[in-house]
Amino acid sequence: MTESNGTGPVDRPSPRGPIEDMPDWEKRFRAPRVSLPDWAEDAPERSLFVSNATGTYELYAWDRATGGQRQVTDRPNGTTDGVLSPDGEWIWWFDDKDGDEFGVWRRQPFAGGPDEPAVPGLDPSYPAGLVLGRDGRTAVVGRSTDEDGTTLHLAHVGADAEPVEIYRHRESAGVGDLSHDGTLIAVEHTEHGDAMHSALRVLRPDGTTVAELDDTKGGTVELGLEALGFAPVTGDTRLLVGHQRRGRWEPLVWDVVTGEESDLALELPGDVSAEWYPDGSGLLVVHSFEARSELFRYDPATRALTRIDTPPGTVSGATARPDGSVEYLWSSAAEPPAVRSTNGGVVLDPPGMKCPASVPVHDVWVEGPGGRIHALVQKPAGATGPLPTVFDIHGGPTWHDSDAFAAGPAAWVDHGYAVVRVNYRGSTGYGREWTDALKHRVGLIELEDIAAVREWAITSGLADPERLILTGGSWGGYLTLLGLGVQPDAWALGIAAVPVADYVTAYHDEMEALKALDRTLLGGTPEEVPERFEASSPLTYVDQVKAPVYISAGVNDPRCPIRQIDNYVKRLASRAAPHEVYRYDAGHGSLVIEERIKQVHKELTFATNHLSPHH
């Protein structure tokens, strides 16, 4: 095994050097960026957002009335999980240890001041949702632990009373929403045992049940529901719900007291999500289709659907403001992200270095064993193939790559590589059947789709078959290690970040919610279906790996824990297979920009050192 020291042929000047000497790929990581600001329901001038302005992702308060901005959190490994109370008086943030995702909620006055435990009576846990009441006192806190499963607690903040447990189950669950008047609590749960498809239950604050909605019919049907939010009007008992009844995500309105369901039937081809306008008069609709997204306003009274003008690309967040305007976070593969408003212009423009643009993606459709596969391709401007090509595989697995700005793929393009991203079976945005195809033959199904796109990349003349790199993070890292063993002659190099490497050990060491997902994907525990875990584990095929392997891992990762990666690395080392391992002090990835640049630099260097030059 080798340990990279970060030196090599890839040019990387000191961050303290002149900006004009810094390569574009590094500027894309360093350029200050912001999330879509969240705003307080009853104090809309008060907002909360995430930014990397200090070099680490942290929470910031923004008073729109004065223009003042203030950094709220300051921790070595960053903070991104925060909630603004509806009255705008408090900022709640989740305090874990170095990215291990296990901790407690703290709160801080909006104007600044000391942090305090938000709910002193609750022990540390993994978070399972949080919703704060408009009365300034009520909070519903979701917790997940290996010992208790999921518990939900009603807390009276600032009072001496202990928080009251209102829900408990071994399987995964989470807080959905709290009604405008605080009398109804929506819970997403998987008591039926299918962690990929939630059912809904509405509780009173005392924990008694008001209503149930279960499209899984007790776990016998693969149809999920999600709570999108109660109507923002006191006394209104309508809950906006996402459903999959027509093969994709769409919204309906469910009156949880009368039981009446109003299906919106918007007839849009892709996945549709929605949220209420602040006065309850309409819905802000986000439509995601074939790796791009668009916005609409829906009027329930007239059933009119009106398009909101946004550029082609991806809207990764949107919110309707009290004045009727819509703020949204937009980007494309070529254009860096910006928070824009339908009122015109950029809402929040961080000062400092501007982010360099990249190249656009083009779409490719490839026939695969399970249907047409959508892939997104980028290559250096003007370049002709065959090129060294990186297959950059997304995580999730229920997620998808889109026409959105990404500094990682752009770095490969800057160094002369083509980049191919594959929305394999299991990806979202192509219908429920495509997502749910990921069962039992886990990992192997996705690799069949990646192989089909790989074949296209070679026969089309894009990719040099001798210089193909397989890479990805999280589930993409898992597929990288699995692919190197299952398809050993297909890849010249593998680069896996925070991967699953030994599926059985990973199952036993990971957080409880992920155990539930693995039981759903594979049909049981490693003891119940050992042959499926074996067939899907990279460790099973480690002795077939021919390509050099680079692995990076966070030592505090609760999702892809370090012990199972060590098991895989020991097997590589036992036969002196070329590999490099980089461990760093964080969880499932890093929120520290310097660390992220260091990792990309190591990956680029590893590729340069091990990839044969073009013949």
Short mmCIF file of C-alpha atoms in Angstrom, two decimals, residues 10 30 34 87 109 114 123-124 177 190 208 328 347-348 371 377 390 398 489-490 518 544 583 605 610:
data_model
loop_
_atom_site.label_atom_id
_atom_site.label_comp_id
_atom_site.label_asym_id
_atom_site.label_seq_id
_atom_site.Cartn_x
_atom_site.Cartn_y
_atom_site.Cartn_z
CA VAL A 10 -1.07 18.08 -11.07
CA ARG A 30 -12.90 27.82 -3.34
CA VAL A 34 -24.60 29.88 -0.70
CA ASP A 87 -41.01 33.47 14.93
CA PRO A 109 -30.66 33.59 19.40
CA PRO A 114 -24.38 31.70 23.49
CA ASP A 123 -29.78 12.06 24.79
CA PRO A 124 -27.63 12.13 21.65
CA ASP A 177 -44.68 18.40 9.53
CA THR A 190 -41.97 2.30 7.55
CA THR A 208 -53.10 9.53 19.66
CA TYR A 328 -34.76 29.52 -6.34
CA VAL A 347 -30.95 37.35 -4.25
CA LEU A 348 -27.78 36.48 -2.39
CA GLY A 371 -34.70 -0.21 -20.72
CA VAL A 377 -21.57 13.51 -21.08
CA VAL A 390 -14.07 9.02 -16.35
CA THR A 398 -31.93 6.58 -5.10
CA ASP A 489 -11.04 -6.09 -17.75
CA ALA A 490 -13.32 -3.10 -18.33
CA ASP A 518 -30.25 -2.75 3.22
CA GLN A 544 -10.24 -10.51 -9.32
CA ARG A 583 -8.05 8.36 5.62
CA THR A 605 -2.47 12.64 -9.28
CA HIS A 610 -1.26 5.07 -13.11
#
